[in-house]
Amino acid sequence: MAPYTMRCIECGKTHDMGKPAYACSSCGNLLEIEMDTAEAAERIEKSDFQERPISVWRYRELIPVDPRSQVLSLREGGTPLFDCSRLAKKLGMRSLHVKFDGMNPTGSFKDRGMTVGITKAKELGMKIVTCASTGNTSASLAAYAGLAGLKCVVLIPEGKVALGKLAQAMMHGSTVVSVKGNFDQALEMVMKSSETLGMYVLNSVNPFRIEGQKTAAFEVCDQMGGKAPEILYIPVGNGGNSAAYWKGFSEYEALGQVKGHPAIRGVQAQGAAPIASMFEGKSDKFIPVKNPDTVATAIRIGNPANWKKTVRAIRQSGGKVSTVTDTEILNAQRLLARHEGIFAEPAGAAAFAGLVKDIQNGVVDKDAEIVCVSTGHGLKDPDIAIGQSTKPRVIEASMSALERLVKET
Ligand code: F0G
């Protein structure tokens, strides 16, 4: 068997990895990359990967790019796994860890997938790259396209992308297209454009993106001293990252690098929760949400492209998907910022909001080894942060005015 095979998740048909592909040519379902774990185990045994600094490319033997390819990197991954003892104590938990992927080069986990996706784009000889985005994918793709010298076109839903993300996409020189519609409509356009305009799609339907993102799970296990957590909370939008984490945990287990794996608990915003509906018994069938809405604009998605992949992954892990309200998300964002110094954007606080809710409802073991994934940095969305914080106090430039204010507060 080849070290890697690209396969349809439904009918199993194999596809040529040397050509751009996002869906099965027979049945139209999602594609994924399968690793020959016996062969990979031999490969990593001979490597010194545990000696390398923690990062996406520390695991390069487990990433399906040509070893001769020039890797395009901005030093992604190697993000901290914070021991959040203050919040653990507040919630009555034995311990709590937060994997803060907002500390990637462009401020979100997307960089893990993008370094691999762009390296692949160059390998395949692509000239134009594209994506639809709620913001972070476009920021990340724009940065890596700049680094690679590739033309980049990003489609975003008009008026619904946080300011910081928009600034990034524009500053890195991509063509930013504001679509009068939502993310789901923009993604539909991008998928069609891949056929008609020959653009390489770097949304999470691109299986190479997932291969980069799975390294976050490897990192979590290594940062926990070779142990897998018992439960992992993660926000779910398009469903790519949760599927990627599961792929990472299962591969690491199959490779004998770690014993066991966590149950994945996905968290969706109440106004954009088609996957949670399937787990909450509302419907067995997947039913897209027509007009998704949430303060966490990153996960304002009604028709997640990876729903099949992530539903399967979360079920296999023994986990589930639940919802949180916008108020719960903003509360969680403030708790992380004020008690642990972690400034997450709203979607990056959604997983923690899900944990707080489960603790309050008594449906999670407070003694379990729990990791929450925080996916994006708070500076991405300054409007939301400013809108819910105390305004600066204006005083005269005098010491007495300062003294009065300090005594008051
Ligand atoms: N958190 C953040 C900060 C995100 O930007 C996203 C997705 C998610 C969570 C959800 O991850 O889609 O893999 O389930 N953002 C995409 C974008 C859709 O366009 O930036 P997912």
PDB file of N, CA and C in Angstrom, residues 229-304:
ATOM      1  N   PRO A 229      -6.343  13.436  26.356  1.00  0.00           N
ATOM      2  CA  PRO A 229      -7.365  13.860  27.325  1.00  0.00           C
ATOM      3  C   PRO A 229      -8.553  12.899  27.298  1.00  0.00           C
ATOM      4  N   GLU A 230      -9.410  12.997  28.318  1.00  0.00           N
ATOM      5  CA  GLU A 230     -10.605  12.131  28.304  1.00  0.00           C
ATOM      6  C   GLU A 230     -11.737  12.784  27.504  1.00  0.00           C
ATOM      7  N   ILE A 231     -11.806  14.108  27.577  1.00  0.00           N
ATOM      8  CA  ILE A 231     -12.847  14.836  26.836  1.00  0.00           C
ATOM      9  C   ILE A 231     -12.223  16.065  26.185  1.00  0.00           C
ATOM     10  N   LEU A 232     -12.603  16.311  24.932  1.00  0.00           N
ATOM     11  CA  LEU A 232     -12.122  17.501  24.227  1.00  0.00           C
ATOM     12  C   LEU A 232     -13.327  18.310  23.762  1.00  0.00           C
ATOM     13  N   TYR A 233     -13.412  19.550  24.226  1.00  0.00           N
ATOM     14  CA  TYR A 233     -14.473  20.458  23.781  1.00  0.00           C
ATOM     15  C   TYR A 233     -13.952  21.289  22.619  1.00  0.00           C
ATOM     16  N   ILE A 234     -14.763  21.412  21.558  1.00  0.00           N
ATOM     17  CA  ILE A 234     -14.297  22.134  20.366  1.00  0.00           C
ATOM     18  C   ILE A 234     -15.482  22.797  19.656  1.00  0.00           C
ATOM     19  N   PRO A 235     -15.311  24.030  19.163  1.00  0.00           N
ATOM     20  CA  PRO A 235     -16.416  24.650  18.421  1.00  0.00           C
ATOM     21  C   PRO A 235     -16.579  23.993  17.052  1.00  0.00           C
ATOM     22  N   VAL A 236     -17.817  23.972  16.573  1.00  0.00           N
ATOM     23  CA  VAL A 236     -18.095  23.362  15.266  1.00  0.00           C
ATOM     24  C   VAL A 236     -18.802  24.381  14.375  1.00  0.00           C
ATOM     25  N   GLY A 237     -18.203  24.633  13.216  1.00  0.00           N
ATOM     26  CA  GLY A 237     -18.827  25.505  12.230  1.00  0.00           C
ATOM     27  C   GLY A 237     -19.082  24.694  10.974  1.00  0.00           C
ATOM     28  N   ASN A 238     -18.057  24.660  10.122  1.00  0.00           N
ATOM     29  CA  ASN A 238     -18.140  23.873   8.894  1.00  0.00           C
ATOM     30  C   ASN A 238     -17.821  22.395   9.160  1.00  0.00           C
ATOM     31  N   GLY A 239     -17.327  22.119  10.351  1.00  0.00           N
ATOM     32  CA  GLY A 239     -17.087  20.731  10.769  1.00  0.00           C
ATOM     33  C   GLY A 239     -15.728  20.172  10.383  1.00  0.00           C
ATOM     34  N   GLY A 240     -14.829  21.015   9.889  1.00  0.00           N
ATOM     35  CA  GLY A 240     -13.513  20.516   9.472  1.00  0.00           C
ATOM     36  C   GLY A 240     -12.583  20.259  10.642  1.00  0.00           C
ATOM     37  N   ASN A 241     -12.543  21.193  11.579  1.00  0.00           N
ATOM     38  CA  ASN A 241     -11.547  21.087  12.648  1.00  0.00           C
ATOM     39  C   ASN A 241     -11.849  19.946  13.604  1.00  0.00           C
ATOM     40  N   SER A 242     -13.119  19.749  13.928  1.00  0.00           N
ATOM     41  CA  SER A 242     -13.469  18.652  14.829  1.00  0.00           C
ATOM     42  C   SER A 242     -13.117  17.314  14.181  1.00  0.00           C
ATOM     43  N   ALA A 243     -13.361  17.203  12.868  1.00  0.00           N
ATOM     44  CA  ALA A 243     -12.989  15.969  12.149  1.00  0.00           C
ATOM     45  C   ALA A 243     -11.467  15.815  12.129  1.00  0.00           C
ATOM     46  N   ALA A 244     -10.759  16.942  11.989  1.00  0.00           N
ATOM     47  CA  ALA A 244      -9.292  16.893  11.942  1.00  0.00           C
ATOM     48  C   ALA A 244      -8.716  16.446  13.285  1.00  0.00           C
ATOM     49  N   TYR A 245      -9.242  16.991  14.375  1.00  0.00           N
ATOM     50  CA  TYR A 245      -8.776  16.570  15.699  1.00  0.00           C
ATOM     51  C   TYR A 245      -8.977  15.068  15.881  1.00  0.00           C
ATOM     52  N   TRP A 246     -10.150  14.592  15.484  1.00  0.00           N
ATOM     53  CA  TRP A 246     -10.427  13.164  15.665  1.00  0.00           C
ATOM     54  C   TRP A 246      -9.449  12.325  14.837  1.00  0.00           C
ATOM     55  N   LYS A 247      -9.165  12.780  13.627  1.00  0.00           N
ATOM     56  CA  LYS A 247      -8.221  12.058  12.770  1.00  0.00           C
ATOM     57  C   LYS A 247      -6.854  12.014  13.459  1.00  0.00           C
ATOM     58  N   GLY A 248      -6.452  13.138  14.032  1.00  0.00           N
ATOM     59  CA  GLY A 248      -5.165  13.208  14.727  1.00  0.00           C
ATOM     60  C   GLY A 248      -5.116  12.265  15.919  1.00  0.00           C
ATOM     61  N   PHE A 249      -6.137  12.311  16.755  1.00  0.00           N
ATOM     62  CA  PHE A 249      -6.141  11.441  17.937  1.00  0.00           C
ATOM     63  C   PHE A 249      -6.146   9.966  17.522  1.00  0.00           C
ATOM     64  N   SER A 250      -6.955   9.621  16.514  1.00  0.00           N
ATOM     65  CA  SER A 250      -7.012   8.193  16.149  1.00  0.00           C
ATOM     66  C   SER A 250      -5.707   7.736  15.510  1.00  0.00           C
ATOM     67  N   GLU A 251      -5.102   8.596  14.685  1.00  0.00           N
ATOM     68  CA  GLU A 251      -3.826   8.189  14.070  1.00  0.00           C
ATOM     69  C   GLU A 251      -2.745   8.021  15.141  1.00  0.00           C
ATOM     70  N   TYR A 252      -2.707   8.951  16.090  1.00  0.00           N
ATOM     71  CA  TYR A 252      -1.666   8.881  17.129  1.00  0.00           C
ATOM     72  C   TYR A 252      -1.833   7.604  17.961  1.00  0.00           C
ATOM     73  N   GLU A 253      -3.089   7.248  18.198  1.00  0.00           N
ATOM     74  CA  GLU A 253      -3.361   6.019  18.947  1.00  0.00           C
ATOM     75  C   GLU A 253      -2.937   4.800  18.118  1.00  0.00           C
ATOM     76  N   ALA A 254      -3.319   4.802  16.838  1.00  0.00           N
ATOM     77  CA  ALA A 254      -2.973   3.670  15.959  1.00  0.00           C
ATOM     78  C   ALA A 254      -1.458   3.542  15.793  1.00  0.00           C
ATOM     79  N   LEU A 255      -0.752   4.649  15.891  1.00  0.00           N
ATOM     80  CA  LEU A 255       0.709   4.626  15.742  1.00  0.00           C
ATOM     81  C   LEU A 255       1.402   4.229  17.047  1.00  0.00           C
ATOM     82  N   GLY A 256       0.626   4.042  18.102  1.00  0.00           N
ATOM     83  CA  GLY A 256       1.198   3.650  19.385  1.00  0.00           C
ATOM     84  C   GLY A 256       1.874   4.800  20.117  1.00  0.00           C
ATOM     85  N   GLN A 257       1.583   6.038  19.712  1.00  0.00           N
ATOM     86  CA  GLN A 257       2.192   7.196  20.380  1.00  0.00           C
ATOM     87  C   GLN A 257       1.451   7.553  21.671  1.00  0.00           C
ATOM     88  N   VAL A 258       0.229   7.073  21.774  1.00  0.00           N
ATOM     89  CA  VAL A 258      -0.603   7.437  22.922  1.00  0.00           C
ATOM     90  C   VAL A 258      -1.624   6.325  23.141  1.00  0.00           C
ATOM     91  N   LYS A 259      -2.042   6.177  24.412  1.00  0.00           N
ATOM     92  CA  LYS A 259      -3.084   5.173  24.699  1.00  0.00           C
ATOM     93  C   LYS A 259      -4.424   5.879  24.799  1.00  0.00           C
ATOM     94  N   GLY A 260      -5.420   5.360  24.139  1.00  0.00           N
ATOM     95  CA  GLY A 260      -6.774   5.922  24.259  1.00  0.00           C
ATOM     96  C   GLY A 260      -6.957   7.199  23.451  1.00  0.00           C
ATOM     97  N   HIS A 261      -8.146   7.736  23.550  1.00  0.00           N
ATOM     98  CA  HIS A 261      -8.491   8.968  22.829  1.00  0.00           C
ATOM     99  C   HIS A 261      -9.641   9.656  23.559  1.00  0.00           C
ATOM    100  N   PRO A 262      -9.807  10.947  23.324  1.00  0.00           N
ATOM    101  CA  PRO A 262     -10.904  11.640  24.014  1.00  0.00           C
ATOM    102  C   PRO A 262     -12.253  11.453  23.319  1.00  0.00           C
ATOM    103  N   ALA A 263     -13.309  11.664  24.086  1.00  0.00           N
ATOM    104  CA  ALA A 263     -14.632  11.837  23.486  1.00  0.00           C
ATOM    105  C   ALA A 263     -14.670  13.289  23.021  1.00  0.00           C
ATOM    106  N   ILE A 264     -15.083  13.492  21.769  1.00  0.00           N
ATOM    107  CA  ILE A 264     -15.121  14.856  21.236  1.00  0.00           C
ATOM    108  C   ILE A 264     -16.502  15.460  21.520  1.00  0.00           C
ATOM    109  N   ARG A 265     -16.508  16.577  22.222  1.00  0.00           N
ATOM    110  CA  ARG A 265     -17.780  17.279  22.463  1.00  0.00           C
ATOM    111  C   ARG A 265     -17.791  18.548  21.634  1.00  0.00           C
ATOM    112  N   GLY A 266     -18.508  18.500  20.534  1.00  0.00           N
ATOM    113  CA  GLY A 266     -18.625  19.656  19.656  1.00  0.00           C
ATOM    114  C   GLY A 266     -19.611  20.661  20.244  1.00  0.00           C
ATOM    115  N   VAL A 267     -19.367  21.940  19.978  1.00  0.00           N
ATOM    116  CA  VAL A 267     -20.266  22.978  20.468  1.00  0.00           C
ATOM    117  C   VAL A 267     -20.627  23.898  19.306  1.00  0.00           C
ATOM    118  N   GLN A 268     -21.931  24.099  19.123  1.00  0.00           N
ATOM    119  CA  GLN A 268     -22.399  25.030  18.093  1.00  0.00           C
ATOM    120  C   GLN A 268     -23.174  26.171  18.741  1.00  0.00           C
ATOM    121  N   ALA A 269     -23.208  27.306  18.044  1.00  0.00           N
ATOM    122  CA  ALA A 269     -24.022  28.419  18.519  1.00  0.00           C
ATOM    123  C   ALA A 269     -25.482  28.088  18.224  1.00  0.00           C
ATOM    124  N   GLN A 270     -26.348  28.431  19.171  1.00  0.00           N
ATOM    125  CA  GLN A 270     -27.765  28.040  19.049  1.00  0.00           C
ATOM    126  C   GLN A 270     -28.407  28.454  17.716  1.00  0.00           C
ATOM    127  N   GLY A 271     -28.003  29.608  17.199  1.00  0.00           N
ATOM    128  CA  GLY A 271     -28.614  30.090  15.959  1.00  0.00           C
ATOM    129  C   GLY A 271     -28.014  29.496  14.693  1.00  0.00           C
ATOM    130  N   ALA A 272     -27.064  28.583  14.862  1.00  0.00           N
ATOM    131  CA  ALA A 272     -26.391  27.979  13.699  1.00  0.00           C
ATOM    132  C   ALA A 272     -25.990  26.553  14.065  1.00  0.00           C
ATOM    133  N   ALA A 273     -27.005  25.730  14.379  1.00  0.00           N
ATOM    134  CA  ALA A 273     -26.695  24.443  14.994  1.00  0.00           C
ATOM    135  C   ALA A 273     -27.293  23.228  14.289  1.00  0.00           C
ATOM    136  N   PRO A 274     -27.111  23.085  12.972  1.00  0.00           N
ATOM    137  CA  PRO A 274     -27.724  21.934  12.304  1.00  0.00           C
ATOM    138  C   PRO A 274     -27.133  20.591  12.749  1.00  0.00           C
ATOM    139  N   ILE A 275     -25.869  20.582  13.151  1.00  0.00           N
ATOM    140  CA  ILE A 275     -25.250  19.308  13.565  1.00  0.00           C
ATOM    141  C   ILE A 275     -25.707  18.943  14.977  1.00  0.00           C
ATOM    142  N   ALA A 276     -25.783  19.940  15.860  1.00  0.00           N
ATOM    143  CA  ALA A 276     -26.256  19.676  17.224  1.00  0.00           C
ATOM    144  C   ALA A 276     -27.666  19.091  17.193  1.00  0.00           C
ATOM    145  N   SER A 277     -28.499  19.569  16.268  1.00  0.00           N
ATOM    146  CA  SER A 277     -29.882  19.066  16.183  1.00  0.00           C
ATOM    147  C   SER A 277     -29.903  17.550  15.992  1.00  0.00           C
ATOM    148  N   MET A 278     -28.923  17.033  15.257  1.00  0.00           N
ATOM    149  CA  MET A 278     -28.870  15.587  15.013  1.00  0.00           C
ATOM    150  C   MET A 278     -28.519  14.822  16.293  1.00  0.00           C
ATOM    151  N   PHE A 279     -27.750  15.455  17.164  1.00  0.00           N
ATOM    152  CA  PHE A 279     -27.338  14.779  18.401  1.00  0.00           C
ATOM    153  C   PHE A 279     -28.362  14.973  19.514  1.00  0.00           C
ATOM    154  N   GLU A 280     -29.118  16.057  19.411  1.00  0.00           N
ATOM    155  CA  GLU A 280     -30.080  16.330  20.482  1.00  0.00           C
ATOM    156  C   GLU A 280     -31.405  15.628  20.224  1.00  0.00           C
ATOM    157  N   GLY A 281     -31.408  14.739  19.234  1.00  0.00           N
ATOM    158  CA  GLY A 281     -32.590  13.926  18.991  1.00  0.00           C
ATOM    159  C   GLY A 281     -33.705  14.665  18.269  1.00  0.00           C
ATOM    160  N   LYS A 282     -33.410  15.896  17.813  1.00  0.00           N
ATOM    161  CA  LYS A 282     -34.471  16.641  17.123  1.00  0.00           C
ATOM    162  C   LYS A 282     -34.738  16.042  15.747  1.00  0.00           C
ATOM    163  N   SER A 283     -33.653  15.514  15.137  1.00  0.00           N
ATOM    164  CA  SER A 283     -33.821  14.902  13.821  1.00  0.00           C
ATOM    165  C   SER A 283     -32.670  13.935  13.549  1.00  0.00           C
ATOM    166  N   ASP A 284     -32.975  12.807  12.934  1.00  0.00           N
ATOM    167  CA  ASP A 284     -31.931  11.847  12.553  1.00  0.00           C
ATOM    168  C   ASP A 284     -31.226  12.328  11.304  1.00  0.00           C
ATOM    169  N   LYS A 285     -32.024  13.070  10.519  1.00  0.00           N
ATOM    170  CA  LYS A 285     -31.505  13.538   9.228  1.00  0.00           C
ATOM    171  C   LYS A 285     -30.788  14.870   9.400  1.00  0.00           C
ATOM    172  N   PHE A 286     -29.853  15.141   8.488  1.00  0.00           N
ATOM    173  CA  PHE A 286     -29.202  16.446   8.506  1.00  0.00           C
ATOM    174  C   PHE A 286     -30.101  17.454   7.813  1.00  0.00           C
ATOM    175  N   ILE A 287     -30.478  18.494   8.528  1.00  0.00           N
ATOM    176  CA  ILE A 287     -31.299  19.556   7.919  1.00  0.00           C
ATOM    177  C   ILE A 287     -30.564  20.887   8.074  1.00  0.00           C
ATOM    178  N   PRO A 288     -30.149  21.486   6.942  1.00  0.00           N
ATOM    179  CA  PRO A 288     -29.431  22.764   7.045  1.00  0.00           C
ATOM    180  C   PRO A 288     -30.300  23.852   7.678  1.00  0.00           C
ATOM    181  N   VAL A 289     -29.640  24.816   8.305  1.00  0.00           N
ATOM    182  CA  VAL A 289     -30.345  25.978   8.858  1.00  0.00           C
ATOM    183  C   VAL A 289     -30.300  27.076   7.797  1.00  0.00           C
ATOM    184  N   LYS A 290     -31.473  27.596   7.446  1.00  0.00           N
ATOM    185  CA  LYS A 290     -31.554  28.545   6.320  1.00  0.00           C
ATOM    186  C   LYS A 290     -30.886  29.881   6.585  1.00  0.00           C
ATOM    187  N   ASN A 291     -31.231  30.512   7.713  1.00  0.00           N
ATOM    188  CA  ASN A 291     -30.661  31.831   8.016  1.00  0.00           C
ATOM    189  C   ASN A 291     -29.894  31.787   9.329  1.00  0.00           C
ATOM    190  N   PRO A 292     -28.688  31.205   9.295  1.00  0.00           N
ATOM    191  CA  PRO A 292     -27.941  31.076  10.550  1.00  0.00           C
ATOM    192  C   PRO A 292     -27.582  32.439  11.121  1.00  0.00           C
ATOM    193  N   ASP A 293     -27.563  32.530  12.456  1.00  0.00           N
ATOM    194  CA  ASP A 293     -27.148  33.785  13.066  1.00  0.00           C
ATOM    195  C   ASP A 293     -26.556  33.549  14.443  1.00  0.00           C
ATOM    196  N   THR A 294     -25.467  34.231  14.714  1.00  0.00           N
ATOM    197  CA  THR A 294     -24.826  34.208  16.031  1.00  0.00           C
ATOM    198  C   THR A 294     -23.796  35.324  16.125  1.00  0.00           C
ATOM    199  N   VAL A 295     -23.535  35.738  17.367  1.00  0.00           N
ATOM    200  CA  VAL A 295     -22.510  36.753  17.620  1.00  0.00           C
ATOM    201  C   VAL A 295     -21.122  36.196  17.235  1.00  0.00           C
ATOM    202  N   ALA A 296     -20.994  34.877  17.277  1.00  0.00           N
ATOM    203  CA  ALA A 296     -19.730  34.226  16.900  1.00  0.00           C
ATOM    204  C   ALA A 296     -19.720  34.056  15.379  1.00  0.00           C
ATOM    205  N   THR A 297     -19.421  35.142  14.668  1.00  0.00           N
ATOM    206  CA  THR A 297     -19.568  35.133  13.202  1.00  0.00           C
ATOM    207  C   THR A 297     -18.723  34.057  12.531  1.00  0.00           C
ATOM    208  N   ALA A 298     -17.634  33.634  13.169  1.00  0.00           N
ATOM    209  CA  ALA A 298     -16.774  32.602  12.572  1.00  0.00           C
ATOM    210  C   ALA A 298     -17.539  31.300  12.340  1.00  0.00           C
ATOM    211  N   ILE A 299     -18.538  31.034  13.204  1.00  0.00           N
ATOM    212  CA  ILE A 299     -19.284  29.772  13.080  1.00  0.00           C
ATOM    213  C   ILE A 299     -20.755  30.033  12.687  1.00  0.00           C
ATOM    214  N   ARG A 300     -20.939  31.106  11.990  1.00  0.00           N
ATOM    215  CA  ARG A 300     -22.289  31.462  11.491  1.00  0.00           C
ATOM    216  C   ARG A 300     -22.504  30.696  10.182  1.00  0.00           C
ATOM    217  N   ILE A 301     -22.744  29.393  10.313  1.00  0.00           N
ATOM    218  CA  ILE A 301     -22.811  28.500   9.159  1.00  0.00           C
ATOM    219  C   ILE A 301     -24.039  27.596   9.297  1.00  0.00           C
ATOM    220  N   GLY A 302     -24.876  27.573   8.269  1.00  0.00           N
ATOM    221  CA  GLY A 302     -26.115  26.801   8.353  1.00  0.00           C
ATOM    222  C   GLY A 302     -26.056  25.474   7.616  1.00  0.00           C
ATOM    223  N   ASN A 303     -25.071  25.362   6.700  1.00  0.00           N
ATOM    224  CA  ASN A 303     -24.995  24.140   5.884  1.00  0.00           C
ATOM    225  C   ASN A 303     -23.544  23.630   5.853  1.00  0.00           C
ATOM    226  N   PRO A 304     -23.069  23.125   7.004  1.00  0.00           N
ATOM    227  CA  PRO A 304     -21.644  22.769   7.107  1.00  0.00           C
ATOM    228  C   PRO A 304     -21.216  21.726   6.071  1.00  0.00           C
TER     229      PRO A 304
END
